[in-house]
Coordinates of C-alpha atoms and ligand atoms in Angstrom, one line a residue:
M30 CA 66.0 -38.1 -5.8
Q31 CA 64.9 -35.8 -8.7
N32 CA 65.2 -37.5 -12.2
L33 CA 67.2 -35.2 -14.7
L34 CA 64.5 -35.9 -17.2
N35 CA 62.0 -33.8 -15.2
F36 CA 64.0 -30.7 -15.6
T37 CA 63.0 -28.1 -18.4
Y38 CA 66.1 -26.8 -20.2
E39 CA 66.2 -23.7 -18.0
E40 CA 65.6 -25.8 -14.7
L41 CA 68.6 -27.9 -15.9
E42 CA 70.7 -24.9 -16.2
G43 CA 69.6 -23.8 -12.7
F44 CA 70.4 -27.2 -11.4
I45 CA 73.9 -27.1 -13.0
I46 CA 74.8 -23.7 -11.6
S47 CA 73.7 -24.9 -8.2
I48 CA 76.2 -27.7 -8.0
G49 CA 78.9 -25.3 -8.9
E50 CA 79.3 -26.1 -12.6
A51 CA 79.4 -23.9 -15.6
K52 CA 76.0 -23.2 -17.2
F53 CA 77.0 -24.6 -20.6
R54 CA 77.1 -28.1 -19.1
A55 CA 73.4 -28.0 -19.2
K56 CA 73.7 -28.0 -23.2
Q57 CA 76.1 -30.7 -23.1
I58 CA 73.9 -33.2 -21.3
F59 CA 70.2 -32.1 -22.4
A60 CA 70.3 -33.4 -26.0
P61 CA 72.0 -36.8 -25.3
M62 CA 69.8 -37.4 -22.3
H63 CA 66.6 -36.9 -24.4
K64 CA 68.1 -39.5 -26.9
G65 CA 68.6 -42.0 -24.2
I66 CA 72.2 -41.3 -23.2
S67 CA 73.0 -41.1 -19.5
P68 CA 75.4 -38.1 -18.6
D69 CA 77.4 -40.9 -17.0
S70 CA 78.6 -42.2 -20.3
L71 CA 79.5 -38.8 -21.8
T72 CA 83.2 -38.5 -22.3
N73 CA 83.2 -34.8 -22.4
L74 CA 82.4 -34.6 -18.7
S75 CA 85.0 -35.1 -16.0
S76 CA 84.4 -37.7 -13.4
K77 CA 84.2 -35.0 -10.9
T78 CA 81.5 -33.2 -12.7
K79 CA 79.6 -36.5 -13.0
E80 CA 79.9 -37.2 -9.3
K81 CA 78.5 -33.8 -8.6
I82 CA 75.5 -34.4 -10.9
F83 CA 74.8 -37.8 -9.5
A84 CA 75.1 -36.9 -6.0
N85 CA 72.1 -34.6 -6.5
A86 CA 69.9 -36.3 -9.2
K87 CA 69.6 -39.4 -11.1
Y88 CA 69.1 -40.5 -14.6
S89 CA 66.8 -43.4 -15.2
L90 CA 64.4 -44.8 -17.9
P91 CA 61.6 -47.1 -17.6
K92 CA 62.8 -50.8 -18.1
I93 CA 61.2 -53.2 -20.4
R94 CA 59.5 -55.8 -18.4
R95 CA 57.6 -57.5 -21.1
K96 CA 57.6 -56.8 -24.9
L97 CA 55.1 -58.3 -27.4
V98 CA 55.5 -58.0 -31.2
S99 CA 52.6 -58.6 -33.6
A100 CA 53.2 -61.0 -36.4
L101 CA 50.6 -59.4 -38.3
D102 CA 51.6 -55.7 -38.6
G103 CA 54.9 -55.2 -36.5
T104 CA 52.9 -53.3 -33.7
V105 CA 55.2 -53.5 -30.6
K106 CA 53.6 -53.5 -27.1
Y107 CA 55.7 -52.8 -24.0
L108 CA 55.0 -53.4 -20.4
F109 CA 57.5 -50.8 -18.7
E110 CA 58.5 -51.1 -15.1
L111 CA 59.0 -47.8 -13.4
D112 CA 61.5 -47.0 -10.6
D113 CA 59.2 -47.8 -7.9
G114 CA 58.1 -51.1 -9.4
N115 CA 54.8 -49.9 -10.8
C116 CA 54.1 -50.9 -14.5
V117 CA 52.7 -48.9 -17.4
E118 CA 51.9 -49.9 -21.1
S119 CA 53.0 -48.1 -24.4
V120 CA 52.5 -49.4 -28.0
V121 CA 54.5 -48.5 -31.0
M122 CA 52.5 -48.5 -34.3
K123 CA 54.2 -48.4 -37.6
Y124 CA 52.2 -46.5 -40.3
E125 CA 53.2 -45.6 -44.0
H126 CA 53.7 -41.9 -42.9
G127 CA 55.8 -42.9 -39.9
T128 CA 56.1 -44.4 -36.5
T129 CA 53.7 -43.4 -33.6
I130 CA 53.8 -44.3 -29.9
C131 CA 50.8 -44.6 -27.7
I132 CA 51.7 -43.7 -24.1
S133 CA 50.1 -44.0 -20.7
S134 CA 49.6 -40.9 -18.6
Q135 CA 48.8 -42.3 -15.1
I136 CA 49.2 -45.6 -13.3
G137 CA 45.7 -46.9 -13.3
C138 CA 42.8 -44.3 -13.7
R139 CA 40.0 -42.9 -11.7
M140 CA 37.6 -42.0 -14.3
G141 CA 35.6 -45.3 -14.1
C142 CA 34.5 -45.8 -17.6
A143 CA 32.5 -49.0 -17.7
F144 CA 33.9 -50.7 -20.7
C145 CA 37.7 -49.8 -19.8
A146 CA 40.4 -52.1 -18.4
S147 CA 42.7 -49.4 -17.0
T148 CA 40.2 -48.2 -14.4
I149 CA 39.5 -51.4 -12.7
G150 CA 42.0 -51.1 -9.9
G151 CA 41.6 -47.3 -9.7
K152 CA 44.3 -44.8 -9.9
V153 CA 47.6 -45.6 -8.2
R154 CA 49.5 -42.3 -9.0
D155 CA 50.3 -39.7 -11.7
L156 CA 53.2 -40.2 -14.1
E157 CA 56.0 -37.6 -13.9
P158 CA 57.2 -35.7 -16.9
C159 CA 60.4 -38.0 -16.9
E160 CA 58.2 -41.2 -17.0
L161 CA 56.0 -39.7 -19.9
L162 CA 59.2 -38.9 -21.9
G163 CA 60.9 -42.1 -20.7
Q164 CA 58.3 -44.3 -22.5
I165 CA 59.2 -42.7 -25.8
I166 CA 62.9 -42.6 -25.2
A167 CA 63.0 -46.2 -24.0
A168 CA 60.9 -47.5 -27.0
Q169 CA 62.8 -45.5 -29.4
N170 CA 66.2 -47.1 -28.1
D171 CA 64.7 -50.5 -28.2
I172 CA 63.4 -50.2 -32.0
G173 CA 66.3 -48.2 -33.1
E174 CA 64.4 -45.8 -35.1
R175 CA 62.9 -42.4 -34.6
I176 CA 59.4 -42.0 -33.2
D177 CA 57.6 -39.2 -35.2
G178 CA 54.2 -39.0 -33.4
I179 CA 52.6 -39.4 -30.0
V180 CA 49.0 -40.3 -29.1
M181 CA 48.2 -39.9 -25.4
M182 CA 45.6 -42.8 -25.3
G183 CA 47.1 -45.3 -23.0
I184 CA 46.5 -46.0 -19.4
G185 CA 45.1 -43.0 -17.5
E186 CA 43.5 -39.7 -18.1
P187 CA 46.0 -37.1 -19.4
L188 CA 44.0 -34.0 -18.2
D189 CA 43.6 -35.4 -14.8
N190 CA 47.5 -35.2 -14.7
Y191 CA 47.5 -31.7 -16.1
D192 CA 50.6 -30.0 -14.9
N193 CA 52.9 -33.0 -15.6
V194 CA 51.4 -33.5 -19.0
I195 CA 51.8 -29.8 -20.0
K196 CA 55.5 -30.0 -18.8
F197 CA 56.0 -33.2 -20.8
L198 CA 54.5 -31.5 -23.8
R199 CA 56.7 -28.6 -23.6
L200 CA 59.9 -30.9 -23.3
V201 CA 59.0 -33.3 -26.0
G202 CA 58.7 -30.5 -28.4
H203 CA 62.1 -28.9 -27.5
K204 CA 64.4 -28.4 -30.4
E205 CA 67.4 -29.8 -28.4
G206 CA 65.3 -32.8 -27.2
L207 CA 63.1 -35.2 -28.9
N208 CA 61.8 -32.4 -31.1
I209 CA 58.4 -34.0 -32.0
G210 CA 56.2 -31.7 -33.8
Y211 CA 52.9 -30.7 -32.1
R212 CA 50.9 -31.5 -35.1
H213 CA 52.0 -35.1 -34.7
I214 CA 50.6 -35.2 -31.1
S215 CA 47.2 -36.0 -30.0
L216 CA 45.8 -36.0 -26.6
S217 CA 42.6 -38.0 -25.8
T218 CA 40.4 -37.1 -23.0
C219 CA 37.2 -38.6 -21.5
G220 CA 35.9 -34.8 -21.2
L221 CA 37.4 -32.9 -18.2
V222 CA 35.6 -29.7 -19.3
D223 CA 37.6 -27.3 -17.0
K224 CA 40.9 -28.7 -18.3
I225 CA 39.9 -28.3 -21.8
Y226 CA 39.4 -24.6 -21.3
R227 CA 42.7 -24.3 -19.7
L228 CA 44.4 -26.3 -22.6
A229 CA 43.0 -23.9 -25.2
E230 CA 45.2 -21.2 -23.5
E231 CA 48.4 -23.2 -23.6
D232 CA 49.2 -22.3 -27.2
L233 CA 50.1 -25.8 -28.2
Q234 CA 49.1 -27.1 -31.7
I235 CA 48.2 -30.4 -30.4
T236 CA 45.2 -32.4 -31.6
L237 CA 42.5 -32.9 -29.1
S238 CA 40.6 -36.2 -29.2
I239 CA 37.3 -36.6 -27.2
S240 CA 36.1 -39.9 -26.0
L241 CA 32.4 -39.3 -26.6
H242 CA 30.9 -42.9 -27.0
A243 CA 27.4 -41.5 -26.7
A244 CA 25.4 -38.5 -27.8
S245 CA 22.8 -38.6 -25.0
D246 CA 23.4 -37.9 -21.4
E247 CA 21.2 -40.8 -20.6
I248 CA 23.4 -43.2 -22.2
R249 CA 26.7 -41.5 -21.3
N250 CA 26.0 -41.3 -17.8
K251 CA 25.7 -45.0 -17.7
I252 CA 29.1 -45.7 -19.2
M253 CA 31.1 -42.8 -18.4
P254 CA 30.7 -41.5 -14.8
V255 CA 32.5 -38.0 -15.7
N256 CA 29.4 -37.2 -17.7
K257 CA 27.5 -36.6 -14.4
K258 CA 29.8 -33.7 -13.6
W259 CA 30.0 -32.3 -17.2
G260 CA 27.1 -33.4 -19.6
V261 CA 27.5 -33.7 -23.4
D262 CA 26.4 -30.2 -24.0
E263 CA 28.9 -28.6 -21.8
L264 CA 31.5 -30.9 -23.1
L265 CA 30.7 -30.0 -26.9
D266 CA 30.7 -26.2 -25.8
A267 CA 34.4 -26.7 -24.6
C268 CA 35.2 -28.4 -27.9
K269 CA 33.9 -25.6 -29.8
H270 CA 35.8 -23.1 -27.6
Y271 CA 39.0 -25.1 -28.3
F272 CA 38.6 -25.1 -32.0
D273 CA 37.7 -21.3 -32.1
K274 CA 40.6 -20.5 -29.9
T275 CA 43.2 -22.9 -31.4
G276 CA 42.0 -23.5 -35.1
R277 CA 42.8 -27.2 -34.5
R278 CA 40.3 -29.8 -35.4
I279 CA 39.0 -32.2 -33.0
S280 CA 38.3 -35.8 -33.4
F281 CA 35.6 -37.7 -31.7
E282 CA 36.1 -41.2 -30.5
Y283 CA 33.0 -43.5 -30.4
T284 CA 33.4 -47.0 -29.1
L285 CA 30.7 -49.2 -30.5
I286 CA 29.1 -51.5 -27.7
A287 CA 26.5 -53.9 -28.9
G288 CA 23.0 -53.0 -27.9
E289 CA 24.2 -50.1 -25.7
N290 CA 25.1 -47.1 -28.1
D291 CA 25.1 -48.7 -31.7
S292 CA 21.5 -48.2 -32.8
E293 CA 20.4 -46.2 -35.9
A294 CA 18.5 -43.9 -33.5
E295 CA 22.0 -43.2 -31.7
A296 CA 23.7 -42.5 -34.9
L297 CA 21.1 -40.1 -35.8
A298 CA 21.1 -38.4 -32.3
L299 CA 24.9 -38.1 -32.6
A300 CA 24.8 -36.5 -36.0
K301 CA 22.1 -34.1 -34.8
K302 CA 24.1 -33.3 -31.6
L303 CA 27.4 -32.5 -33.3
N304 CA 25.9 -30.5 -36.1
S305 CA 23.8 -28.5 -33.8
K306 CA 26.5 -27.7 -31.3
L307 CA 29.5 -27.4 -33.5
R308 CA 28.2 -26.0 -36.7
T309 CA 26.9 -22.7 -36.1
K310 CA 26.6 -19.8 -38.5
N311 CA 30.1 -18.5 -37.8
S312 CA 32.0 -21.8 -37.2
T313 CA 32.9 -24.4 -39.9
M314 CA 34.5 -26.9 -37.5
P315 CA 35.4 -30.1 -39.4
I316 CA 34.0 -33.0 -37.6
H317 CA 35.4 -36.4 -37.6
V318 CA 34.2 -39.5 -35.8
N319 CA 36.4 -42.5 -35.2
L320 CA 34.2 -45.5 -34.7
I321 CA 36.0 -48.2 -32.6
P322 CA 34.4 -51.7 -32.2
V323 CA 34.6 -52.2 -28.3
N324 CA 37.5 -54.4 -27.3
P325 CA 35.8 -57.0 -24.9
V326 CA 37.5 -56.9 -21.5
K327 CA 37.5 -60.0 -19.4
E328 CA 36.1 -58.4 -16.3
R329 CA 33.4 -56.6 -18.2
D330 CA 30.1 -57.7 -20.0
F331 CA 30.2 -55.6 -23.1
K332 CA 30.3 -57.1 -26.6
K333 CA 31.4 -55.8 -29.9
S334 CA 28.9 -54.5 -32.4
G335 CA 28.5 -56.6 -35.5
K336 CA 30.1 -55.5 -38.8
D337 CA 26.8 -54.7 -40.4
E338 CA 25.8 -52.5 -37.4
I339 CA 29.1 -50.7 -37.6
K340 CA 28.6 -50.0 -41.3
R341 CA 25.1 -48.8 -40.9
F342 CA 26.2 -46.4 -38.1
A343 CA 29.0 -45.0 -40.2
K344 CA 26.7 -44.6 -43.2
T345 CA 24.2 -42.8 -41.0
L346 CA 26.6 -40.3 -39.9
E347 CA 28.0 -39.7 -43.4
S348 CA 24.5 -39.2 -44.6
K349 CA 24.3 -36.2 -42.2
G350 CA 27.5 -34.7 -43.2
I351 CA 29.8 -36.2 -40.5
R352 CA 32.9 -37.9 -41.7
A353 CA 33.3 -41.3 -40.0
T354 CA 36.0 -43.9 -40.2
V355 CA 36.0 -47.2 -38.6
R356 CA 39.4 -47.6 -36.8
R357 CA 41.7 -50.2 -38.3
T358 CA 42.8 -52.5 -35.5
L359 CA 46.6 -52.8 -35.2
G360 CA 48.2 -55.6 -33.1
A361 CA 45.1 -57.7 -32.8
D362 CA 47.1 -60.7 -32.0
I363 CA 49.0 -59.0 -29.1
N364 CA 46.0 -57.6 -27.2
A365 CA 47.4 -54.2 -28.1
S366 CA 44.7 -52.1 -26.4
C367 CA 46.0 -50.6 -23.3
G368 CA 45.3 -51.7 -19.7
Q369 CA 45.0 -55.3 -20.3
L370 CA 48.7 -56.3 -20.1
R371 CA 49.1 -54.4 -16.8
R372 CA 46.0 -56.1 -15.4
D373 CA 47.4 -59.5 -16.3
E374 CA 50.7 -58.7 -14.7
M375 CA 49.0 -57.4 -11.5
K376 CA 46.9 -60.6 -11.3
K377 CA 50.1 -62.7 -11.6
E378 CA 51.7 -60.7 -8.8
E379 CA 48.5 -61.3 -6.6
A380 CA 48.5 -64.9 -7.3
N381 CA 52.2 -65.1 -6.3
S382 CA 51.7 -63.2 -3.1
N383 CA 48.8 -65.3 -2.2
A384 CA 50.5 -68.7 -2.9
Ligands
SAH422 N1 41.5 -41.2 -20.6 C1 41.6 -40.8 -22.0 C2 42.7 -41.7 -22.8 C3 42.7 -43.2 -22.6 S1 41.6 -44.3 -23.2 C4 40.3 -41.0 -22.7 O1 39.4 -41.4 -22.1 O2 40.3 -40.5 -23.9 C5 41.9 -44.2 -24.9 C6 40.6 -44.5 -25.7 O3 40.3 -46.0 -25.7 C7 39.4 -43.8 -25.2 O4 38.7 -43.3 -26.3 C8 38.7 -44.9 -24.5 O5 37.3 -44.5 -24.3 C9 39.0 -46.1 -25.3 N2 38.7 -47.4 -24.7 C10 38.8 -47.8 -23.5 N3 38.6 -49.0 -23.2 C11 38.1 -49.5 -24.6 C12 37.7 -50.8 -24.9 N4 37.6 -51.8 -24.2 N5 37.5 -50.9 -26.2 C13 37.5 -49.8 -27.1 N6 38.0 -48.6 -26.7 C14 38.4 -48.5 -25.4

């Protein structure tokens, strides 16, 4: 049965008319639904109207299966259970300038990045728009305050679930809905080049974040299989196009893995690559690199770079005119990076079913 939260405003009007109700009912239910209130509990709808709605559709939000709160900084991590029993993770982070949620875009992932926990069991399925929205609505209801920003950096590759993600982005920015400003939304991708070109045409003022993690094809091929399809040069060409078309700056994520991609030579190669591909005569694209010490994953053999290596890497980039910041770690005590809580839960289920 269709979830009411999958409908655009216009689709909801069409649905309401199709069940023989007046069009204005759509306006009555759209805003409350997006704030977490089921049409079932609205007093301005007759029970007959409600019956007709729920004979043809459902309203459901992800359920909190586990919740961890960081004692260090208040970061909240949720393991949400969806209608079909699958689980995804979301993390709510409080910053001085507002509250941001990191949401998942797929159940599992098929991109195969070597250092990432989300990809270990492959992709199970894409998330629907209602499940993307649902993570925000359910978290907002639970913390009791407004969420002002979204990062699509949880489990999954958002551009591998393109149509649902675009529909979700249009819904989440709707004036009658959650109304989150596009400038407060960022989407992170491992580099699906064809989709970056498509995204540039959508006229959405979101920030694009590129998981680069290496400047040379040799190293990137080793840790990110997607690079075998689109190499570093093709990816950066797409980034330049995205910036030229939208005027939105792009940030680059660079996970530092000891002995793999953290050498002085790699920092120089990265600066050279970014400068030569993105800073041409007629483009002044601001470049910002986020350095993230790799979060060791139990199933993987990667180790964090040392503090000195990280500092040196950042300094080398800065010396070549590339802004670099070392990402502050939030929720360090609750294992807040995505993919690991779902892995733990899946392992528990396996153990139970084998017992
Ligand atoms: N698929 C998207 C979004 C999800 S991953 C993407 O690749 O961008 C979000 C970010 O976390 C990416 O930059 C990813 O490379 C990074 N990441 C994944 N596993 C990590 C780990 N173990 N340590 C540090 N960063 C990691």
